[in-house]
Coordinates of C-alpha atoms in Angstrom, one line a residue:
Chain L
X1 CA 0.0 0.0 0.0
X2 CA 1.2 3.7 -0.4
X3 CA 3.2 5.2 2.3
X4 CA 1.2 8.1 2.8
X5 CA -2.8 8.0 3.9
X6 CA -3.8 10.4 1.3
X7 CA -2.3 8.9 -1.6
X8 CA -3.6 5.1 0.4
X9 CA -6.6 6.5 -0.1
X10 CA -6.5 7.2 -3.2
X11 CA -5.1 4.0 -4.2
X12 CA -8.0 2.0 -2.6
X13 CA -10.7 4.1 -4.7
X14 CA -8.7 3.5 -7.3
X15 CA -8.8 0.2 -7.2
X16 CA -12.4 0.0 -5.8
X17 CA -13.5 1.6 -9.1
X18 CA -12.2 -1.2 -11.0
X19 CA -14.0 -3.4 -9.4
X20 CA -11.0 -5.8 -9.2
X21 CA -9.1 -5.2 -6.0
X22 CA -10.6 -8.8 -4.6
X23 CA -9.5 -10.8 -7.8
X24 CA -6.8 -13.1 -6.5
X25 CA -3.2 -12.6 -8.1
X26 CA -3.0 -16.3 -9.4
X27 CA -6.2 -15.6 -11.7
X28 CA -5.3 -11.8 -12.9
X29 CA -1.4 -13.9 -14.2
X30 CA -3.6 -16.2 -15.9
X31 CA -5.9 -13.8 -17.4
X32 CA -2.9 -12.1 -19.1
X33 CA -1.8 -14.7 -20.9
X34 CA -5.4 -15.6 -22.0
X35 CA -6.0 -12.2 -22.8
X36 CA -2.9 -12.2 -25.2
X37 CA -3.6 -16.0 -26.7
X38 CA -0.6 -17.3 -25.2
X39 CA -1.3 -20.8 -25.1
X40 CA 2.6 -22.7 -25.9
X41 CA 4.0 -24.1 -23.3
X42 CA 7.7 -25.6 -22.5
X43 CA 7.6 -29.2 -21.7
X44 CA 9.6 -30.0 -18.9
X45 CA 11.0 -33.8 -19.7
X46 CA 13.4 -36.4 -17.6
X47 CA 16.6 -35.5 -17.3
X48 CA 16.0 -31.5 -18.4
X49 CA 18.9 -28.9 -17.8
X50 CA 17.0 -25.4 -17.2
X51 CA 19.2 -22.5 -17.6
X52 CA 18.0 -19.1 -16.3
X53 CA 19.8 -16.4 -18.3
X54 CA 19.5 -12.6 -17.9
X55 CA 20.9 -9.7 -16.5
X56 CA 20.6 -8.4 -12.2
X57 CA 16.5 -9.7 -12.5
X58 CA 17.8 -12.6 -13.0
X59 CA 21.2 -12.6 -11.1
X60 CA 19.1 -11.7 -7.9
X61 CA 22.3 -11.9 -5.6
X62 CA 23.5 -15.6 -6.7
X63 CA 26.5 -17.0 -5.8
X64 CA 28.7 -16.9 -8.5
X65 CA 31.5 -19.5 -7.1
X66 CA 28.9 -21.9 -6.3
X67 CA 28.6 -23.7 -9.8
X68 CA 26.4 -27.3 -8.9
X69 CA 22.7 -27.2 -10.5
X70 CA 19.8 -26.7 -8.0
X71 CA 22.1 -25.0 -5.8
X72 CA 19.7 -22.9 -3.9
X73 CA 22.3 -20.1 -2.9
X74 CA 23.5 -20.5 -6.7
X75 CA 19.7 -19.9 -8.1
X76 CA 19.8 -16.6 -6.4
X77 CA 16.9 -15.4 -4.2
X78 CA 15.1 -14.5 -7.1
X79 CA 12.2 -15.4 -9.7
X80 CA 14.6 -18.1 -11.1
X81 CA 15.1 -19.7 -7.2
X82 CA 10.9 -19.9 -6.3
X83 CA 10.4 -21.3 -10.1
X84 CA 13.3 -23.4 -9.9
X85 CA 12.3 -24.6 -6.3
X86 CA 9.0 -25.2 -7.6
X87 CA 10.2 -27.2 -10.7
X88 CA 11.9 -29.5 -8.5
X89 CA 9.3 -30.3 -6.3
X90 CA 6.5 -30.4 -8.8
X91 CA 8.4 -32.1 -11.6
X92 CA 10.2 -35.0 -8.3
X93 CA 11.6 -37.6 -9.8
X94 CA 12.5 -36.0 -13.3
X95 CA 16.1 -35.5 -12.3
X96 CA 15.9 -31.8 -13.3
X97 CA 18.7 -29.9 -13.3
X98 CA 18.5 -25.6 -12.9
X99 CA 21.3 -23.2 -13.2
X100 CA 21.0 -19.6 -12.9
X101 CA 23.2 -17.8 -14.8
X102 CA 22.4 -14.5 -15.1
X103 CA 24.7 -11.1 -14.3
X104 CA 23.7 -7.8 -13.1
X105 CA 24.3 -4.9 -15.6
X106 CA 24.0 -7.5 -18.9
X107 CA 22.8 -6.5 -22.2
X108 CA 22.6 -8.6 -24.7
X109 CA 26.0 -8.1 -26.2
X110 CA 27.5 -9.3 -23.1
X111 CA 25.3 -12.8 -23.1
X112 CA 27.1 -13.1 -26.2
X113 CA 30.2 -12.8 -24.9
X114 CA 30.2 -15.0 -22.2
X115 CA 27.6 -17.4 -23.8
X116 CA 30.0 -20.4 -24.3
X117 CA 30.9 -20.7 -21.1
X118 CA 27.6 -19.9 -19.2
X119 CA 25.1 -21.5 -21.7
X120 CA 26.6 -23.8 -24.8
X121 CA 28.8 -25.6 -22.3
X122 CA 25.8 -26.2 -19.6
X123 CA 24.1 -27.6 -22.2
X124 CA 20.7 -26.7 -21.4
X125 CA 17.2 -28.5 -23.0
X126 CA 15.7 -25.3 -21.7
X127 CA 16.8 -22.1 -21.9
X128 CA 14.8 -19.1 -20.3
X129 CA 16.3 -15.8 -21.8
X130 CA 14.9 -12.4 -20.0
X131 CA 16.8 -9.3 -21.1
X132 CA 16.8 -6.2 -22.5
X133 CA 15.9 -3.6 -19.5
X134 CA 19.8 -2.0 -19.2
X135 CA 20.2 -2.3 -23.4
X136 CA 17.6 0.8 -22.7
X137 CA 18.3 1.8 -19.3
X138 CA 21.8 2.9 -19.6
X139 CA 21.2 5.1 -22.9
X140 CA 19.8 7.4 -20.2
X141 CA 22.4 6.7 -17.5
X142 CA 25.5 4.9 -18.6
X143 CA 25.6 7.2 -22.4
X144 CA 25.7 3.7 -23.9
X145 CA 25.1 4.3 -27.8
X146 CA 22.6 0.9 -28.5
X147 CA 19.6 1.3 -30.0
X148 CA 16.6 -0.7 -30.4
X149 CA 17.9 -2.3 -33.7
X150 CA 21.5 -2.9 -31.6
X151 CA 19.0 -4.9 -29.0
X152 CA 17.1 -6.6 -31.9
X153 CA 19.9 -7.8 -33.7
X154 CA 22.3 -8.8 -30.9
X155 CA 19.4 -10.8 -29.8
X156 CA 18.6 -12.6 -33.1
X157 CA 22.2 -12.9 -34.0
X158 CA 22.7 -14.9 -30.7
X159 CA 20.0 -17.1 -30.9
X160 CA 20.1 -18.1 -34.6
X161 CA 23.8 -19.6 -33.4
X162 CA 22.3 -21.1 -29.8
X163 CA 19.7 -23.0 -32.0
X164 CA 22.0 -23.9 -34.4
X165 CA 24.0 -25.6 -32.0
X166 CA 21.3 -26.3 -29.8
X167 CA 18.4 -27.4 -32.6
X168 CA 15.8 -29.2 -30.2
X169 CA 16.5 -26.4 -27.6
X170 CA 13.4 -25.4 -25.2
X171 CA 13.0 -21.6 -25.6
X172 CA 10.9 -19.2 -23.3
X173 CA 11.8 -15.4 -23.8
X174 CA 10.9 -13.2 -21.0
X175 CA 9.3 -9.6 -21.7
X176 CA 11.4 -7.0 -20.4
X177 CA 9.6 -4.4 -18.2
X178 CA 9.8 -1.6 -15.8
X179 CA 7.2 -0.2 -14.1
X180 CA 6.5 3.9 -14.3
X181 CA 6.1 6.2 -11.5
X182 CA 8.6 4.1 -9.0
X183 CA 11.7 5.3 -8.4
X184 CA 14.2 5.0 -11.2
X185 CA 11.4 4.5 -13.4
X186 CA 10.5 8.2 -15.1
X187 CA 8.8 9.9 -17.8
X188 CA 11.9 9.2 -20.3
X189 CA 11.2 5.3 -20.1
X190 CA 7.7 5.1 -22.0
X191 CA 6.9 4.9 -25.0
X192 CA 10.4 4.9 -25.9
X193 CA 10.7 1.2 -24.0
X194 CA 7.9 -0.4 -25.4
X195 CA 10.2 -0.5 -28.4
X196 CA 12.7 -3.0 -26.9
X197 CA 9.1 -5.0 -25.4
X198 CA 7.7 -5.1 -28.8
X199 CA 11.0 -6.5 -30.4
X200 CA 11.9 -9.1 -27.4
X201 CA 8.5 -10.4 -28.6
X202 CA 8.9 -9.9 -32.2
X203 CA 12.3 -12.3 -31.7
X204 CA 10.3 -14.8 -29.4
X205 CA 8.0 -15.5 -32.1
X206 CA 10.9 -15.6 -35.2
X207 CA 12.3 -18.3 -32.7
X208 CA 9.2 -19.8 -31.8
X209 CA 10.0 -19.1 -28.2
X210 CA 7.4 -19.0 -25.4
X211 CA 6.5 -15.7 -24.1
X212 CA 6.2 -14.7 -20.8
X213 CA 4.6 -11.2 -20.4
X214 CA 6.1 -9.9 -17.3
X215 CA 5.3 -5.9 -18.5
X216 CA 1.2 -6.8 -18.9
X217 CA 1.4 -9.0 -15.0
X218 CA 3.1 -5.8 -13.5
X219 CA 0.7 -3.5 -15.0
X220 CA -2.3 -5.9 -13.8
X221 CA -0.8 -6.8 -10.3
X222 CA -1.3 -3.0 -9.6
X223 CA -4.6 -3.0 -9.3
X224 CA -3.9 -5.5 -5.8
X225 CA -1.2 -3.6 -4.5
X226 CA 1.0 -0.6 -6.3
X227 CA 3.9 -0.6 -7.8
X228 CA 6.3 0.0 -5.4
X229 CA 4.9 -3.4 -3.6
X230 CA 5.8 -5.4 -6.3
X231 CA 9.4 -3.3 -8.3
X232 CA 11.5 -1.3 -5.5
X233 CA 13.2 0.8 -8.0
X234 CA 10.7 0.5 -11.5
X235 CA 13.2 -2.7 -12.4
X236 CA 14.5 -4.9 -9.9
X237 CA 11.4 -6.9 -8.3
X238 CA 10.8 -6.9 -4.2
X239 CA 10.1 -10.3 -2.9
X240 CA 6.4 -10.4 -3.7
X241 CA 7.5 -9.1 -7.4
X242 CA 9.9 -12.1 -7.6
X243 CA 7.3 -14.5 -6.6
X244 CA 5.1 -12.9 -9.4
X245 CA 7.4 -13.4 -12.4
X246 CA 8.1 -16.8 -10.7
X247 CA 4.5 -17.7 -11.3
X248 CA 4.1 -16.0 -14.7
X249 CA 7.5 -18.0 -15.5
X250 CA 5.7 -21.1 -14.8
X251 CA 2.3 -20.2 -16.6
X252 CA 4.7 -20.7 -19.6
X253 CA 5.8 -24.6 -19.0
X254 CA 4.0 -27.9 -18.4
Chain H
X1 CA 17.1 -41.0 -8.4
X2 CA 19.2 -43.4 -6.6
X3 CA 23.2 -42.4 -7.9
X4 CA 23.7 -46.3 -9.3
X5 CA 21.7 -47.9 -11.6
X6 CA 21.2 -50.9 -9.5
X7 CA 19.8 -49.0 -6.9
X8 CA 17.6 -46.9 -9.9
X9 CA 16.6 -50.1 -10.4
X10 CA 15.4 -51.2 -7.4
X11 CA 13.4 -47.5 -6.7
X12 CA 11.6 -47.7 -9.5
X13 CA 10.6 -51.1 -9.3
X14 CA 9.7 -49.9 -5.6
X15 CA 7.5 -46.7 -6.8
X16 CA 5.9 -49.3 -9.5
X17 CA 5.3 -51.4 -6.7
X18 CA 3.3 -48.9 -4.9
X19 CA 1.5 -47.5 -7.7
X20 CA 2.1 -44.2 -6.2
X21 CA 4.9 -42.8 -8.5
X22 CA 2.7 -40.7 -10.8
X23 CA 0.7 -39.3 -8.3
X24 CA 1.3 -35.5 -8.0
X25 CA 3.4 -34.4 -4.8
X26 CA 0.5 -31.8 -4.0
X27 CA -1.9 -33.9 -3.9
X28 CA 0.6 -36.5 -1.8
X29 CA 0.8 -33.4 0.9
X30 CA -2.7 -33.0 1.0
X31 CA -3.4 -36.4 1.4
X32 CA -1.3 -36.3 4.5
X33 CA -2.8 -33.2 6.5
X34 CA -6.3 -35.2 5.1
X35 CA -5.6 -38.5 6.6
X36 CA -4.3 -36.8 9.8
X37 CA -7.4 -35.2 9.9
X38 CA -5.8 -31.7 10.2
X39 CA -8.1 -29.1 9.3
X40 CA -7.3 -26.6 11.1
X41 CA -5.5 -23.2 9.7
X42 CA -4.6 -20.1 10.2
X43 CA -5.8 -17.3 8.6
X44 CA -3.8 -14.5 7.4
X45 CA -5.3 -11.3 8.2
X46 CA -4.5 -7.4 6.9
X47 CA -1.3 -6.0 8.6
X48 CA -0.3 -9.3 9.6
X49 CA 3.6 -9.6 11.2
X50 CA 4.8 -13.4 10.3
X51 CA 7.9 -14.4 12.4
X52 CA 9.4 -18.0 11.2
X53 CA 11.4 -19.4 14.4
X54 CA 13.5 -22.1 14.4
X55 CA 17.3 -24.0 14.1
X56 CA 19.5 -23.8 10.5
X57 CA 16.5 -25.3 8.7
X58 CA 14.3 -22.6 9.1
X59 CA 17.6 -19.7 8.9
X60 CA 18.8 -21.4 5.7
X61 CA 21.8 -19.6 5.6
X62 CA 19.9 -15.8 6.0
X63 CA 21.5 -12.5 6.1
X64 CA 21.7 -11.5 9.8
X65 CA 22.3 -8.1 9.9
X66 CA 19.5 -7.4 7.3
X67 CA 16.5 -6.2 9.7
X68 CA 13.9 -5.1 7.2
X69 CA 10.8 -7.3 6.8
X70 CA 10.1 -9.3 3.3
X71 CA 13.7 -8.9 2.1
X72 CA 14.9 -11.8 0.1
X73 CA 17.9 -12.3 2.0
X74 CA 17.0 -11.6 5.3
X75 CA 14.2 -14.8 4.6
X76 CA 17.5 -16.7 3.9
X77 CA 16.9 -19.5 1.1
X78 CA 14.7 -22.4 2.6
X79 CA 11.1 -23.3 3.3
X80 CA 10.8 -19.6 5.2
X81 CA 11.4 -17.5 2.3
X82 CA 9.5 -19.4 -0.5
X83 CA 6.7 -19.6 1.6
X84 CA 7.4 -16.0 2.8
X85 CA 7.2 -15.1 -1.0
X86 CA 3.8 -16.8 -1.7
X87 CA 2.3 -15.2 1.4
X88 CA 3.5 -11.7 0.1
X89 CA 2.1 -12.8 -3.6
X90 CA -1.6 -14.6 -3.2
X91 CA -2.0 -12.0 -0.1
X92 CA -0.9 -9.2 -1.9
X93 CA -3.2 -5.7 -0.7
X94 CA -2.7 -7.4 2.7
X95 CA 0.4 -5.4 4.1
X96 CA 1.9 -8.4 5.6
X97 CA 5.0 -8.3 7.0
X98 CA 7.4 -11.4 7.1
X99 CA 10.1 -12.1 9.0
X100 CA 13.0 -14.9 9.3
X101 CA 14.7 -14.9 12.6
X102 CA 15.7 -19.0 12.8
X103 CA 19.4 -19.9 14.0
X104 CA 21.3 -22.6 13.4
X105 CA 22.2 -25.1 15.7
X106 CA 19.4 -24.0 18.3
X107 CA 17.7 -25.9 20.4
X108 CA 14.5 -24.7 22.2
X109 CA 16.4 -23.6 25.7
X110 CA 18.2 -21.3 22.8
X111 CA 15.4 -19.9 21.2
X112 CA 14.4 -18.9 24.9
X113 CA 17.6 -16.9 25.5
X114 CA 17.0 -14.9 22.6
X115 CA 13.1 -14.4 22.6
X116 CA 12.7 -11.3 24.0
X117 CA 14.5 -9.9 21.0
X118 CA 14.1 -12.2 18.6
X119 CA 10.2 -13.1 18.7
X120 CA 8.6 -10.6 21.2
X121 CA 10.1 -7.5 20.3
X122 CA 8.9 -8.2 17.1
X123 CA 5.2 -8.3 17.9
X124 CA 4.1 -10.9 15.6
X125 CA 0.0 -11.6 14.7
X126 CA 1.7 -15.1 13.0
X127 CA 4.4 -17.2 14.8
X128 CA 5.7 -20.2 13.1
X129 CA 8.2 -22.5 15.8
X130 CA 9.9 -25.5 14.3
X131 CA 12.4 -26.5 16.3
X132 CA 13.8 -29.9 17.6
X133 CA 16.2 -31.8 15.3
X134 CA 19.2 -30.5 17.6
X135 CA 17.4 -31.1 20.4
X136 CA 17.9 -35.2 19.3
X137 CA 20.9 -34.8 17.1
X138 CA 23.4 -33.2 19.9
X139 CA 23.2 -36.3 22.4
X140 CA 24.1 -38.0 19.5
X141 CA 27.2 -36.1 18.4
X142 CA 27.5 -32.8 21.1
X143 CA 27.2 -34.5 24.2
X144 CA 24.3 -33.1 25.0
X145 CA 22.2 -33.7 27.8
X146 CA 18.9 -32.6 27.1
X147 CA 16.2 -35.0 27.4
X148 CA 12.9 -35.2 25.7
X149 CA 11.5 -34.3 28.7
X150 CA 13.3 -31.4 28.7
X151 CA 12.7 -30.6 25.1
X152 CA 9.0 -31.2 25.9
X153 CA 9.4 -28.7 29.6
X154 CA 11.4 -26.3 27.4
X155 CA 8.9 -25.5 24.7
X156 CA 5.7 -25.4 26.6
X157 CA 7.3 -23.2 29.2
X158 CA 8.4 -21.2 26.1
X159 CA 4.9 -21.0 24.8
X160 CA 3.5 -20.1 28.4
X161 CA 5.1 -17.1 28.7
X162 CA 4.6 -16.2 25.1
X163 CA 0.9 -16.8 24.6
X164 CA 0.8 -14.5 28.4
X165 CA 2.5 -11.7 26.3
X166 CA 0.6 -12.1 22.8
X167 CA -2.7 -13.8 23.9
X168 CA -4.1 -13.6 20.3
X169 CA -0.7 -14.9 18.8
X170 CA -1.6 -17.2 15.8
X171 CA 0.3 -20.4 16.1
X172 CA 1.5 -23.3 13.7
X173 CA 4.2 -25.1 15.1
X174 CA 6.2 -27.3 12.9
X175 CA 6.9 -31.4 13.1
X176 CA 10.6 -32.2 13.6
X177 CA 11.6 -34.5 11.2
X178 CA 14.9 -36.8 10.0
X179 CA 15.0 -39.0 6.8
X180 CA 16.3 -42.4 7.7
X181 CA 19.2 -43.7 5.6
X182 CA 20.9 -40.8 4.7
X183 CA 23.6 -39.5 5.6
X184 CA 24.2 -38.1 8.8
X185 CA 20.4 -40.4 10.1
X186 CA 21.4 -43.7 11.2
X187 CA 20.2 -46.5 13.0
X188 CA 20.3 -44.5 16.2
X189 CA 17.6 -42.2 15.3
X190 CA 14.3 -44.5 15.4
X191 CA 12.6 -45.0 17.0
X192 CA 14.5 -42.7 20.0
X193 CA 13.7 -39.1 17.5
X194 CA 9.7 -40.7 17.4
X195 CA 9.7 -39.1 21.2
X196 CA 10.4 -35.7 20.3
X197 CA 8.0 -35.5 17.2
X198 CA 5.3 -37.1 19.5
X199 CA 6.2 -34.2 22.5
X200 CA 6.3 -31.2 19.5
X201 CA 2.1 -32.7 18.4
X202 CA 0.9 -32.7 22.5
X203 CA 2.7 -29.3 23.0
X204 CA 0.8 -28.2 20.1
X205 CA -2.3 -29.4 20.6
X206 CA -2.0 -28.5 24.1
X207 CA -1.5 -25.1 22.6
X208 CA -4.4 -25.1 19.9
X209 CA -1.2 -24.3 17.2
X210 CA -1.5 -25.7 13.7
X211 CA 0.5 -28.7 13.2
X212 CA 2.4 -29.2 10.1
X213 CA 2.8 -32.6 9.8
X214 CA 6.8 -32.6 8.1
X215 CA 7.8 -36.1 8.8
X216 CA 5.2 -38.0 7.1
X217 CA 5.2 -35.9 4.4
X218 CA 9.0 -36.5 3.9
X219 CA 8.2 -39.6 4.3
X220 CA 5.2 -39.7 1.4
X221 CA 7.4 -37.8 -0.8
X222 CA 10.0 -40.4 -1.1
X223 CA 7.4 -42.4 -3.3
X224 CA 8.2 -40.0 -6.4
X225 CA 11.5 -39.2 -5.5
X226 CA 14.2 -41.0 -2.6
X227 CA 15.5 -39.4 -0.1
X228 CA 18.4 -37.9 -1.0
X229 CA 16.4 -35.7 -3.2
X230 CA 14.6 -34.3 -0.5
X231 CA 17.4 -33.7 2.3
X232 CA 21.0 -33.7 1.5
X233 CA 22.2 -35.1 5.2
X234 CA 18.8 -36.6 6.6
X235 CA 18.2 -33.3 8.2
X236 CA 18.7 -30.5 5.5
X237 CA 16.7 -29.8 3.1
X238 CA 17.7 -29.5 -0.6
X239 CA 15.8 -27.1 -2.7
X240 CA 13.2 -29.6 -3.8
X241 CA 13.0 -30.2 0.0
X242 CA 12.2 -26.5 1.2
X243 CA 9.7 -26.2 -1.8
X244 CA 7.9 -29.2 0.3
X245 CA 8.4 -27.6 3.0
X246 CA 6.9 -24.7 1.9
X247 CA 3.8 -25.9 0.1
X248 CA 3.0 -28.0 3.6
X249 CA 3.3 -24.7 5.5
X250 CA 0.9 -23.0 3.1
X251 CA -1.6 -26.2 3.4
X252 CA -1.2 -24.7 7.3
X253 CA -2.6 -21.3 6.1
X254 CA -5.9 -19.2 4.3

């Protein structure tokens, strides 16, 4: 809830007006993804390797020296630990194996440079990709020169070669997002972000990947609780936000 | 699995035997709280502060000098923050507040020495106690001398004084629990640890606390997966372990 009793106020007639404050979090996830025809989903087989790959959303604090697959100081204390975790006990006796891999600060050119090493050589029968928040973000803060088409074709120029390599590979592409009004989050970011959304899912579908739509589940989960409940900065999730994407991660696989 | 195929083998032709392999670990939990005819749960109210007490199961290797509520780290990574993180998701709007302060090692005359601090102080609506294992484990290996009748004096004089203090304290207190056969359980465990399981259900009955019934949901579980997948030493979880945790916790709960 809002800090302050005015804007708390204001927030709960807000969501009073849409009639939707009571609808439970589980049901508005799925709604999204009915509401956008999203039916594919990953198959999670015996013996799958699940790679989580990304940039500090997906890093969540993971320790990097720790390198053993369902590691749960290794997974992070992210979305990628709580769906991991949940893989592992709902998929028992698969023999699943999840790495987290992902490093604050990435953009797409630097999966590519360390993509031998932290996906090729793992191996993985799934691979869960979600980046593309700092290929935008730090053209306002870091003068880094990308563009949209850098992002687009970075991203299609490294998955042409992971599928060549990887042909019966398991892709789900995760929507980057940020969520206005919190924090780092200002009036620069939209529309000029929805660029970078609308190509991540432009590239999922050239790759037949499954999409997760993390931007539409923030938007939605605001209507239960605001922003700054879910994102503590507009980008990096809180708990709650983690166990969100966690859930929306897992809308996407069977 | 089983490590060798021999032993792959013999599981599977164990699991087949039982006709139980295929049937969802959910539902296996369930079927546990049902056949114990557990009903009983707490219910998670607006504004609610949730303290999760215990030994190095329930601290799960937690940043200790984080003191803020619902942080990641401070929740540690076992049964307390993925449940922690599906509280804070499904109650979302609720304002709930969860907190981690279990220590590894303790035994229930050391969760007394630091209650004051360390449960009181804290004012929860929601207190969640499992504690026991080293209450066993150290005769064994510390030279303990702690008895179950002390275990048993310990905790209800523990939740005298706190139920005098918080009076409408919400309670759930959770079954210790060891997984015969590996690791660090042995022969010297059963039916001696039976005793202190038995003493943590009469305390919390005698209590009116919601019982979480861990042991024979380990113990179910093993009929997808073996043990080993569960607990790493007989006592720890593994991360498939702490997701069961965590999903028979939240059976605990509305």
């Amino acid at each position: 809830m809002p800090h302050n009793s005015a804007s708390r106020r204001q927030f709960i007639k807000n969501t009073s007006a849409t009639g939707l404050s009571m609808l439970a979090i589980p049901a508005l996830v799925s709604s999204v993804f009915a509401a956008q025809g999203l039916k594919k989903k990953v198959t999670i087989a015996q013996d799958d390797i699940i790679l989580f790959q990304g940039d500090s959303i997906t890093d969540a604090g993971r320790k990097k020296d720790e390198l053993n697959p369902n590691n749960p100081g290794a997974l992070g204390s992210g979305y990628a630990m709580i769906a991991g975790s949940t893989l592992l006990f709902q998929h028992a006796g698969k023999n699943l194996k999840v790495f987290n891999k992902g490093i604050s600060g990435n953009k797409v050119y630097q999966l590519a440079e360390r993509w031998e090493k932290d996906c090729l050589a793992l191996n993985p029968d799934v691979l869960s990709i979600m980046i593309g928040v700092n290929d935008f973000w730090h053209t306002l803060t870091n003068n880094y020169k990308g563009t949209v088409k850098t992002y687009s074709d970075d991203l299609t120029k490294l998955l042409d070669s992971t599928k060549q390599k990887l042909p019966d590979l398991k892709l789900i592409i995760g929507e980057p997002f940020a969520v206005t009004g919190v924090k780092a989050v200002d009036d620069k970011w939209f529309p000029a972000f929805n660029d970078y959304r609308a190509s991540a899912k432009e590239v999922a579908t050239k790759f037949g990947a499954v999409w997760v739509p993390y931007q539409s589940i923030f938007d939605k989960a605001q209507r239960t609780a605001p922003g700054v409940y879910w994102t503590g900065d507009g980008v990096h999730p809180t708990l709650a936000g983690s166990h969100l994407m966690a859930h929306a991660w897992l809308e996407a696989v069977k």
